[in-house]
Coordinates of C-alpha atoms and ligand atoms in Angstrom, one line a residue:
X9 CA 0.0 0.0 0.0
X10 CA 2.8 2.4 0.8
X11 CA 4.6 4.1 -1.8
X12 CA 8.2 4.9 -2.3
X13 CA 9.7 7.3 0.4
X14 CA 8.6 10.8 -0.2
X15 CA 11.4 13.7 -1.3
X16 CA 9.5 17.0 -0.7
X17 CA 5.9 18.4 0.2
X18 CA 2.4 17.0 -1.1
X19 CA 1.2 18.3 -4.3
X20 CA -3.2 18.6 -4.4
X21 CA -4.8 17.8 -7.6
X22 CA -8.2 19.5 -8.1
X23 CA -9.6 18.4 -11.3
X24 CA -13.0 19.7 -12.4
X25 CA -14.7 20.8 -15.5
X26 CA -15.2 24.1 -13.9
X27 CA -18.3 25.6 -15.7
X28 CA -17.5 28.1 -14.0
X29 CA -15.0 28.1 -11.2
X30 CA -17.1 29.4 -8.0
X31 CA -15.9 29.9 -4.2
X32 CA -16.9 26.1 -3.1
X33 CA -13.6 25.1 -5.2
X34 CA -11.7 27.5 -4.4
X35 CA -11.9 28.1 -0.4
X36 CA -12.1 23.5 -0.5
X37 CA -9.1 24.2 -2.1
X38 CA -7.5 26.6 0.2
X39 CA -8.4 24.6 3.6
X40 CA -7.5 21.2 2.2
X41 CA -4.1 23.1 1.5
X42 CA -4.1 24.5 5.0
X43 CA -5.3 21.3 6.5
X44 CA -2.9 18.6 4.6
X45 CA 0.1 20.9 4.7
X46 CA 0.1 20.9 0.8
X47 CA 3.3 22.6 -0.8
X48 CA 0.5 23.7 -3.8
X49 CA -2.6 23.2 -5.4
X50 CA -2.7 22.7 -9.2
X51 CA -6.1 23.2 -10.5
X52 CA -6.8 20.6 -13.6
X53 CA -9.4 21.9 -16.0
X54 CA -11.1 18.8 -17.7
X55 CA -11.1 19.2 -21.2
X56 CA -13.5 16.6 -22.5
X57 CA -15.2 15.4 -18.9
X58 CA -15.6 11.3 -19.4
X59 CA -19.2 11.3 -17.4
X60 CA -21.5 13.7 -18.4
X61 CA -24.0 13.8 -21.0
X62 CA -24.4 17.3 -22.2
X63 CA -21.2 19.0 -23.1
X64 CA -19.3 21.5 -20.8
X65 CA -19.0 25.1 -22.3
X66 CA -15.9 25.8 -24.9
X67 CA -12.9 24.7 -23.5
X68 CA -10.8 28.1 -23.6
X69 CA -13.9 30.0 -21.8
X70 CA -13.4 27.7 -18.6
X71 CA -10.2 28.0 -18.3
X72 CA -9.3 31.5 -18.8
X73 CA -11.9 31.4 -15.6
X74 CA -9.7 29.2 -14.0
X75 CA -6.7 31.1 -14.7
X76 CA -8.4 34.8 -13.3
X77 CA -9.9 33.0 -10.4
X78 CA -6.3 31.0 -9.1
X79 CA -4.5 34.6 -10.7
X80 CA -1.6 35.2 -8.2
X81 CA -2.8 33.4 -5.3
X82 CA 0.3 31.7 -3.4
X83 CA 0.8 28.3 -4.0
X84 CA -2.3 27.7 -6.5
X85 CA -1.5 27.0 -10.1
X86 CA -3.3 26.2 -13.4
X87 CA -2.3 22.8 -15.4
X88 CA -3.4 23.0 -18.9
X89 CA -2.2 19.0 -19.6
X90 CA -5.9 17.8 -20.0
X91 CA -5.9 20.3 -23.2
X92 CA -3.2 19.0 -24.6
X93 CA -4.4 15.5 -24.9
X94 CA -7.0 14.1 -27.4
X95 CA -9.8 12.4 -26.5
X96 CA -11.8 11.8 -23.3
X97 CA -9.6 13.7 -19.9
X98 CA -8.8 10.1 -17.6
X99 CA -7.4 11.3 -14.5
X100 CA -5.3 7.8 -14.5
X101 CA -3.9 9.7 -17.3
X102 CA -3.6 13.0 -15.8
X103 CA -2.0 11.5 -12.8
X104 CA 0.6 8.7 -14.5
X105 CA 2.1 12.0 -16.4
X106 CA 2.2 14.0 -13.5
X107 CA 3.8 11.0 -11.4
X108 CA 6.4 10.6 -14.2
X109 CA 7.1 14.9 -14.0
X110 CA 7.5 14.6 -9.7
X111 CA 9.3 11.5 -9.0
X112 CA 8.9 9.9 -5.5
X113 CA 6.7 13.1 -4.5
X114 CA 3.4 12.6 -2.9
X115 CA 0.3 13.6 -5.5
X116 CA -3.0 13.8 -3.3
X117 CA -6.3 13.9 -5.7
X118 CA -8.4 16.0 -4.3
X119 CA -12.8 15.2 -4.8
X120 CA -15.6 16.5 -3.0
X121 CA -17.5 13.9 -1.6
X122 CA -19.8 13.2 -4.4
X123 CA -17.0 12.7 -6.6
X124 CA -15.7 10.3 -4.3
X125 CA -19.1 8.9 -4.5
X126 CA -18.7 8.1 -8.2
X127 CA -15.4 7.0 -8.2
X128 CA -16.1 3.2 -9.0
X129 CA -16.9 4.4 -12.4
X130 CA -14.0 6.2 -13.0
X131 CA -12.0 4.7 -16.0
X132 CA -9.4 2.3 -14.6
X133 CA -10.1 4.1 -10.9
X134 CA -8.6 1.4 -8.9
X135 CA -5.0 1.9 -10.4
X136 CA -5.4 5.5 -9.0
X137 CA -4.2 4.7 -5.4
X138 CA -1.0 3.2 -7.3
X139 CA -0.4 6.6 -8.7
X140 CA -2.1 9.1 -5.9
X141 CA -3.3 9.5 -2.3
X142 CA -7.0 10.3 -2.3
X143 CA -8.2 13.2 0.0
X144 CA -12.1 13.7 0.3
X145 CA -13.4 16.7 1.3
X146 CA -17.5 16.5 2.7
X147 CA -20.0 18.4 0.8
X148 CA -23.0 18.9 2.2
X149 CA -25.7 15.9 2.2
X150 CA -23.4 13.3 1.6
X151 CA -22.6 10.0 3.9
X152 CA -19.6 8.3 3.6
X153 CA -19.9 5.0 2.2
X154 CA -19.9 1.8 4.7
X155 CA -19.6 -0.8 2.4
X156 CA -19.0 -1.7 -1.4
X157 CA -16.0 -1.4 -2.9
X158 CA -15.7 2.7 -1.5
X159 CA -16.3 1.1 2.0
X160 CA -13.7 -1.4 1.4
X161 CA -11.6 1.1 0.0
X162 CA -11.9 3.3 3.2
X163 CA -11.2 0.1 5.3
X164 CA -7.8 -0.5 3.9
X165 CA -6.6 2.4 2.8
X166 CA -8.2 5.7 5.1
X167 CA -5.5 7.7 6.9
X168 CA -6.7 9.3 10.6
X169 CA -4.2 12.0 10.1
X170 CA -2.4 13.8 7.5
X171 CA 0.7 12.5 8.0
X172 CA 0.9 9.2 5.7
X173 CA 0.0 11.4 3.2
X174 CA 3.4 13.2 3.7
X175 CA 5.1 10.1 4.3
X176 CA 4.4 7.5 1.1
X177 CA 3.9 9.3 -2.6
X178 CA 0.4 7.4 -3.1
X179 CA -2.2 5.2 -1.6
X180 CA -3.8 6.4 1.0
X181 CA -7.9 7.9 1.6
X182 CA -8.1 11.3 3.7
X183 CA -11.1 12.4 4.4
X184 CA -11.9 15.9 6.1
X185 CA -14.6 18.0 6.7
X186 CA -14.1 22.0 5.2
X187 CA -16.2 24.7 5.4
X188 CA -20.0 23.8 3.4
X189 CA -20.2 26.1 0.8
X190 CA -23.0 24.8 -0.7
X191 CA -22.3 26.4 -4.4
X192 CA -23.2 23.9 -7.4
X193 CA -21.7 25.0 -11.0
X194 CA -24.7 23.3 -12.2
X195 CA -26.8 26.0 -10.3
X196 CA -25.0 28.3 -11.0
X197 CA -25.7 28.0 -14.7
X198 CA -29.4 27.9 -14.4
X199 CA -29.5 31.2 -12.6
X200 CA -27.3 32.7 -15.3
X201 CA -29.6 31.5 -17.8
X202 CA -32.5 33.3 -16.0
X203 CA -30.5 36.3 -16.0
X204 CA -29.4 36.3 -12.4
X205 CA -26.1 37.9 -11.1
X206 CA -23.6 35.0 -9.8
X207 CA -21.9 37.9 -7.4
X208 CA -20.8 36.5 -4.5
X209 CA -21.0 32.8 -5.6
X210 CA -17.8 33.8 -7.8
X211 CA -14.8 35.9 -7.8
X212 CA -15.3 39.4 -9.3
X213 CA -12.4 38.4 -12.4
X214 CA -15.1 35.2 -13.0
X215 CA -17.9 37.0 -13.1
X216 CA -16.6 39.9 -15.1
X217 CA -15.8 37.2 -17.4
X218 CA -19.2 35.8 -17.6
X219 CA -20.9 38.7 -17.7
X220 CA -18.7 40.2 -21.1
X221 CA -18.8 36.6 -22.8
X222 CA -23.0 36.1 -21.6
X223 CA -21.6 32.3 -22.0
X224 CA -24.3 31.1 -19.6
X225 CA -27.2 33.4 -21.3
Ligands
ATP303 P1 -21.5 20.7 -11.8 O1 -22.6 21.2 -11.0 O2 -21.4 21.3 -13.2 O3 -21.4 19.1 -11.8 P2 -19.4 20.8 -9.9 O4 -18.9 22.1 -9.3 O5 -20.0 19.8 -9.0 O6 -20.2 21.2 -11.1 P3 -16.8 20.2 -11.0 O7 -16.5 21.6 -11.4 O8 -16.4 19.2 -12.0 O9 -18.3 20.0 -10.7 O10 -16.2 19.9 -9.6 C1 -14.8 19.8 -9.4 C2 -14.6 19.3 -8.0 O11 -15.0 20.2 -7.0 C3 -15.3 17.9 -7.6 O12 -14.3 17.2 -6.9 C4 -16.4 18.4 -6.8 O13 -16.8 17.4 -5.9 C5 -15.9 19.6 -6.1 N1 -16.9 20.6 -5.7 C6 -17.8 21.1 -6.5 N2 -18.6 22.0 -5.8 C7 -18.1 22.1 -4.5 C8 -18.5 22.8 -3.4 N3 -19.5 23.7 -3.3 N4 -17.7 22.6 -2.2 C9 -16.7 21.7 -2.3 N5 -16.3 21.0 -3.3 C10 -17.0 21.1 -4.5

């Protein structure tokens, strides 16, 4: 279960589609940083996301988004990889080129919980603890799984404290509670469409954005 010995700080991984980046990514972000002792967050834009049905908006829109949103802010960055690859954005994928960039460095995927929730049907998802630790973060009105393969998961493989996660480069389940910010993307859209202002819900740079492009209109 343990991976090789790690040489320097945990890296986060916060993949999303990010239509559009709100302030429930970004402050989960920022505590699970805080939390975990993360040496940085990269933020991972998806750019064709493997389980959804309708089709995110255009690809450049979200992440210049992404970009204003994580701007200068210490120790977040933006990872464009997913862009550069054809074909659906596997996180196996996203994860085995990152692994092969740090060398024996931890990488800690970071989900909200009902990402966690779905992660059986993730493309090749079990061979992501050979690659990654896995740190969940609750959202509101989600229970953490007792049994099926999650449950067994969290049996073998859940961490009490942060420190395995510092200690081995992959392979271990974190789960932590951050502040609820109960903001859905998917709501966020909706209220756009009926012509509602998303201030507050965003950063100003993300809703300036929206606003001049009227991509949710
Ligand atoms: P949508 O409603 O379009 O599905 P989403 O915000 O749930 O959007 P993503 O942008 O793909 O979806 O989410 C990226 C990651 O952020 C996922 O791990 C998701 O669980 C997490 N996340 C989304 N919203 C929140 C929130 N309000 N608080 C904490 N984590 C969140």
């Amino acid at each position: 279960m343990a991976g090789a010995t790690a040489t320097s700080g945990p890296i986060g991984i916060f993949g999303g589609t990010f239509d559009p980046i709100h302030f429930g990514h970004l402050r989960t972000a920022l505590e699970l940083r805080e939390i975990l002792g993360l040496a940085e967050v990269r933020f991972i834009p998806c750019r064709v996301p493997p389980h959804r049905d309708a089709l995110p908006s255009a690809g450049a829109l979200r992440l210049d988004m992404v970009r204003a949103a994580v701007g200068e802010e210490d120790g977040f960055s933006v990872d464009e990889r997913e862009f550069e690859r054809p074909g659906p954005s596997y996180s196996i994928d996203t994860l085995t080129s990152l692994r092969a960039e740090v060398g024996p460095r931890p990488l800690c995927l970071l989900l909200g919980m009902d990402a966690f929730l779905g992660l059986p049907t993730w493309h090749r998802w079990t061979e992501l603890l050979d690659v990654a630790h896995v740190v969940v973060a609750h959202r509101p009105g989600w229970v953490m799984p007792a049994d099926g393969p999650l449950g067994k998961l969290l049996a073998q493989r859940r961490a009490d404290t942060p420190k395995p996660l510092h200690e081995d480069t992959h392979g271990r389940v974190f789960v932590t509670a951050v502040t609820q910010l109960e903001i859905s993307a998917t709501d966020l859209r909706g209220a756009l469409a009926r012509g509602n202002d998303p201030r507050y819900l965003v950063p100003d740079v993300v809703r300036e954005i929206i606003m001049r492009s009227g991509c949710y209109r």
